[in-house]
Tab-separated table of C-alpha atoms in Angstrom:
chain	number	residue	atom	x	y	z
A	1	UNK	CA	0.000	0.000	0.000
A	2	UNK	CA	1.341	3.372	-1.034
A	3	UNK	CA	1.442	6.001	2.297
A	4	UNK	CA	-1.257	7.699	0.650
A	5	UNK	CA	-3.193	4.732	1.030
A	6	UNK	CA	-1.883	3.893	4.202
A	7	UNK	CA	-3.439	7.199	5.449
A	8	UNK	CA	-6.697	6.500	3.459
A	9	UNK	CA	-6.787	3.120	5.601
A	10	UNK	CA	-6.155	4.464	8.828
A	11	UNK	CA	-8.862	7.571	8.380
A	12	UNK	CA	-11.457	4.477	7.757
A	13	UNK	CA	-10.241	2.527	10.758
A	14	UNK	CA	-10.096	5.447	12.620
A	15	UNK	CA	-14.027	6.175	11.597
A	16	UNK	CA	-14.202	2.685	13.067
A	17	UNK	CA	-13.014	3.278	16.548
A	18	UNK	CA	-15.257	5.862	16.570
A	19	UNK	CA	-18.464	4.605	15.469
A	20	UNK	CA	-17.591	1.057	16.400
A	21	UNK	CA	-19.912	0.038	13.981
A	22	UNK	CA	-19.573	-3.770	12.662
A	23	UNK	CA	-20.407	-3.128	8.964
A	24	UNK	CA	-16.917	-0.873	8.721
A	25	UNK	CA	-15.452	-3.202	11.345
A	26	UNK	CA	-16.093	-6.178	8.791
A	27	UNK	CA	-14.389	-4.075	5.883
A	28	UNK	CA	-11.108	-3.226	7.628
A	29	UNK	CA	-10.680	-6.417	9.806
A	30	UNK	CA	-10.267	-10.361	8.478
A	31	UNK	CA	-12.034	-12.819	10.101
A	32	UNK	CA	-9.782	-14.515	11.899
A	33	UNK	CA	-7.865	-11.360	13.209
A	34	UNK	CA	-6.279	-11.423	16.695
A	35	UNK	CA	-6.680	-8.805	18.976
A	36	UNK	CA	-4.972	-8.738	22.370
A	37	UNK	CA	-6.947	-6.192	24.694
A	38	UNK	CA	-4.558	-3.457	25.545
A	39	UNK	CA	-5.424	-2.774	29.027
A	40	UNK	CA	-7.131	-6.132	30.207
A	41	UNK	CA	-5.064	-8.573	27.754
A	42	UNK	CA	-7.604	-10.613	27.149
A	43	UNK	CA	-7.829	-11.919	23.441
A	44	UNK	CA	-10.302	-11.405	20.996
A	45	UNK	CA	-10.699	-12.299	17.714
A	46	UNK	CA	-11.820	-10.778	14.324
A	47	UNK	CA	-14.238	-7.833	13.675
A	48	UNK	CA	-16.657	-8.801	16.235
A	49	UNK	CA	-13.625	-9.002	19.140
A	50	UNK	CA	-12.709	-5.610	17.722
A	51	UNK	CA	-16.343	-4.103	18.357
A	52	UNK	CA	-16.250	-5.905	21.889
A	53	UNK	CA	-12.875	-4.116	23.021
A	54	UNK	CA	-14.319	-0.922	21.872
A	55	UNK	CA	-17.498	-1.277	24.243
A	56	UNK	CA	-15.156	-2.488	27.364
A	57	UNK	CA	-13.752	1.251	26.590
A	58	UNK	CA	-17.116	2.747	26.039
A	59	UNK	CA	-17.937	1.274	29.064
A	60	UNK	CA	-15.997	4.029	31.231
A	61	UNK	CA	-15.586	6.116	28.823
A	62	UNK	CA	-18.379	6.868	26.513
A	63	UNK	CA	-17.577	9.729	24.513
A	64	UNK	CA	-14.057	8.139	23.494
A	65	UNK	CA	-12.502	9.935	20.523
A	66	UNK	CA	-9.299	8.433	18.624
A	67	UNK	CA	-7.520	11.002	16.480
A	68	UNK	CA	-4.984	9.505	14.181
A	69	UNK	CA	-1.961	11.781	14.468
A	70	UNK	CA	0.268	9.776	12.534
A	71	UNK	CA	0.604	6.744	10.211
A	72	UNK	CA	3.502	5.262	8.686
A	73	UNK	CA	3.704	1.900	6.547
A	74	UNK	CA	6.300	-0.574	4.553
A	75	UNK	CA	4.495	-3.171	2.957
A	76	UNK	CA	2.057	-4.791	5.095
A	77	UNK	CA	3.019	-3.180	8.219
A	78	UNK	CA	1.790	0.169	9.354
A	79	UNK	CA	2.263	1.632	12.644
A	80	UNK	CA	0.006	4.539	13.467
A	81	UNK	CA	-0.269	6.901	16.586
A	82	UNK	CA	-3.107	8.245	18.364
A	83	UNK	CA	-4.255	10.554	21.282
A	84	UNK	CA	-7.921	9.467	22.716
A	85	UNK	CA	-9.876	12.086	24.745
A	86	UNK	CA	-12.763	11.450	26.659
A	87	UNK	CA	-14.117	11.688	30.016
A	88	UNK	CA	-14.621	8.839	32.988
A	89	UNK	CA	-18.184	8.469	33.020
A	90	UNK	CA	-18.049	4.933	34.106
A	91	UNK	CA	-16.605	1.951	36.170
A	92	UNK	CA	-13.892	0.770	34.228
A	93	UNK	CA	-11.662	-1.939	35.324
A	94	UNK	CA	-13.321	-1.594	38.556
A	95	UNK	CA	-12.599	2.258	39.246
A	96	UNK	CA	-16.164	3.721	39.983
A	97	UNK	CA	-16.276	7.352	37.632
A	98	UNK	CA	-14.130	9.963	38.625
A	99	UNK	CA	-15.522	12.343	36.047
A	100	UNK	CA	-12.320	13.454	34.992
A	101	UNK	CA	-11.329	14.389	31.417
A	102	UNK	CA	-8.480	12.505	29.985
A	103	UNK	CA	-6.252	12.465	27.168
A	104	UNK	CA	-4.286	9.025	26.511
A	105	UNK	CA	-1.708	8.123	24.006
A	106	UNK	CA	-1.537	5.278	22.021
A	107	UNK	CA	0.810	3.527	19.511
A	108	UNK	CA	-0.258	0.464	17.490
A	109	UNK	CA	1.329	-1.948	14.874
A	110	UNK	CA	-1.020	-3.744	12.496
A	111	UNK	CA	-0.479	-6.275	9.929
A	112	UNK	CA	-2.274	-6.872	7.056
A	113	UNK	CA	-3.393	-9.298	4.194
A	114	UNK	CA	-5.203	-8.503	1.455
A	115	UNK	CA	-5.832	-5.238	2.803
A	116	UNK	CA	-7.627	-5.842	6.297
A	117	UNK	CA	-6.079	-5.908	9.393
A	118	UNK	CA	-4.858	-9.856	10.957
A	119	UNK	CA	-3.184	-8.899	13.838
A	120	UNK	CA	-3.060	-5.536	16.028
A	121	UNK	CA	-0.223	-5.391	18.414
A	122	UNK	CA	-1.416	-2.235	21.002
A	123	UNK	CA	0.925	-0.349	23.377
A	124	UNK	CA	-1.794	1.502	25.090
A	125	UNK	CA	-0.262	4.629	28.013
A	126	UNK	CA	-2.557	2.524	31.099
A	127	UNK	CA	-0.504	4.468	33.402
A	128	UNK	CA	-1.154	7.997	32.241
A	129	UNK	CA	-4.811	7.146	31.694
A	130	UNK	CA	-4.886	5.371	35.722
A	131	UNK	CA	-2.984	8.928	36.770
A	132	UNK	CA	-5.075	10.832	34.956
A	133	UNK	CA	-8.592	9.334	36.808
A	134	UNK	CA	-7.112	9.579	40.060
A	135	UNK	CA	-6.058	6.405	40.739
A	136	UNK	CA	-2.161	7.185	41.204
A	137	UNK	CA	-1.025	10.540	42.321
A	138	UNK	CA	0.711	12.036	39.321
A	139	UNK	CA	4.904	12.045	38.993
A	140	UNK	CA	5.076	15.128	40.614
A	141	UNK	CA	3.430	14.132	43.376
A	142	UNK	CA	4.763	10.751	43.973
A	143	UNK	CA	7.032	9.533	47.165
């Protein structure tokens, strides 16, 4: 895939994080994709394990937005980085809502075939986002 049609790719996928709607989930992800759950690491598979880790999010936070912020590709590899904004509205991982705005960075790796997505591997900042609900002080205040 050329970078411009990396980008193109990653705009779509992006639309899909933020819609998490199955139709565009079934365009942009095989079948038999593996997902490993960034925060949780439980495994799911294939456009319907994609949809499922987006509504674990949703869960605590329901107005989740990815931005792409940048995208880069050699064959069928691309690596693209996000930010993800949204606000604690929920229990997530067992942390009752704090309310609190966040703003969470994310780099992923993706292979494809055929042009849809086999296999994600996430590195997801749990830290900043656990800091930024309250759950750890922040750097500066840390012993």
């Amino acid at each position: 895939m050329s970078q411009i049609g990396n980008q193109a790719f990653m705009q779509r996928f992006v639309m899909f994080l933020n819609t998490a709607s199955l139709p565009l989930a079934e365009e942009l992800i095989a079948p038999g994709a593996v997902f490993r759950a960034p925060v949780s690491g439980h495994e799911y598979t294939g456009p319907e394990g994609y949809v499922a880790i987006l509504h674990r999010l949703r869960g605590g936070f329901p107005d989740a937005v990815w931005h792409l912020e940048e995208v880069v590709g050699e064959g069928n590899v691309l690596v693209a980085r996000f930010s993800v904004v949204g606000t604690h509205q929920g229990e997530f991982e067992g942390y009752a809502p704090s309310h609190r705005a966040v703003k969470v960075s994310a780099m992923n790796l993706y292979r494809l075939k055929n042009g849809r997505i086999v296999r994600e591997f996430a590195q997801f900042d749990h830290l900043s986002l656990l800091w930024q609900i309250g759950v750890y002080p922040p750097p500066s205040q840390a012993v």
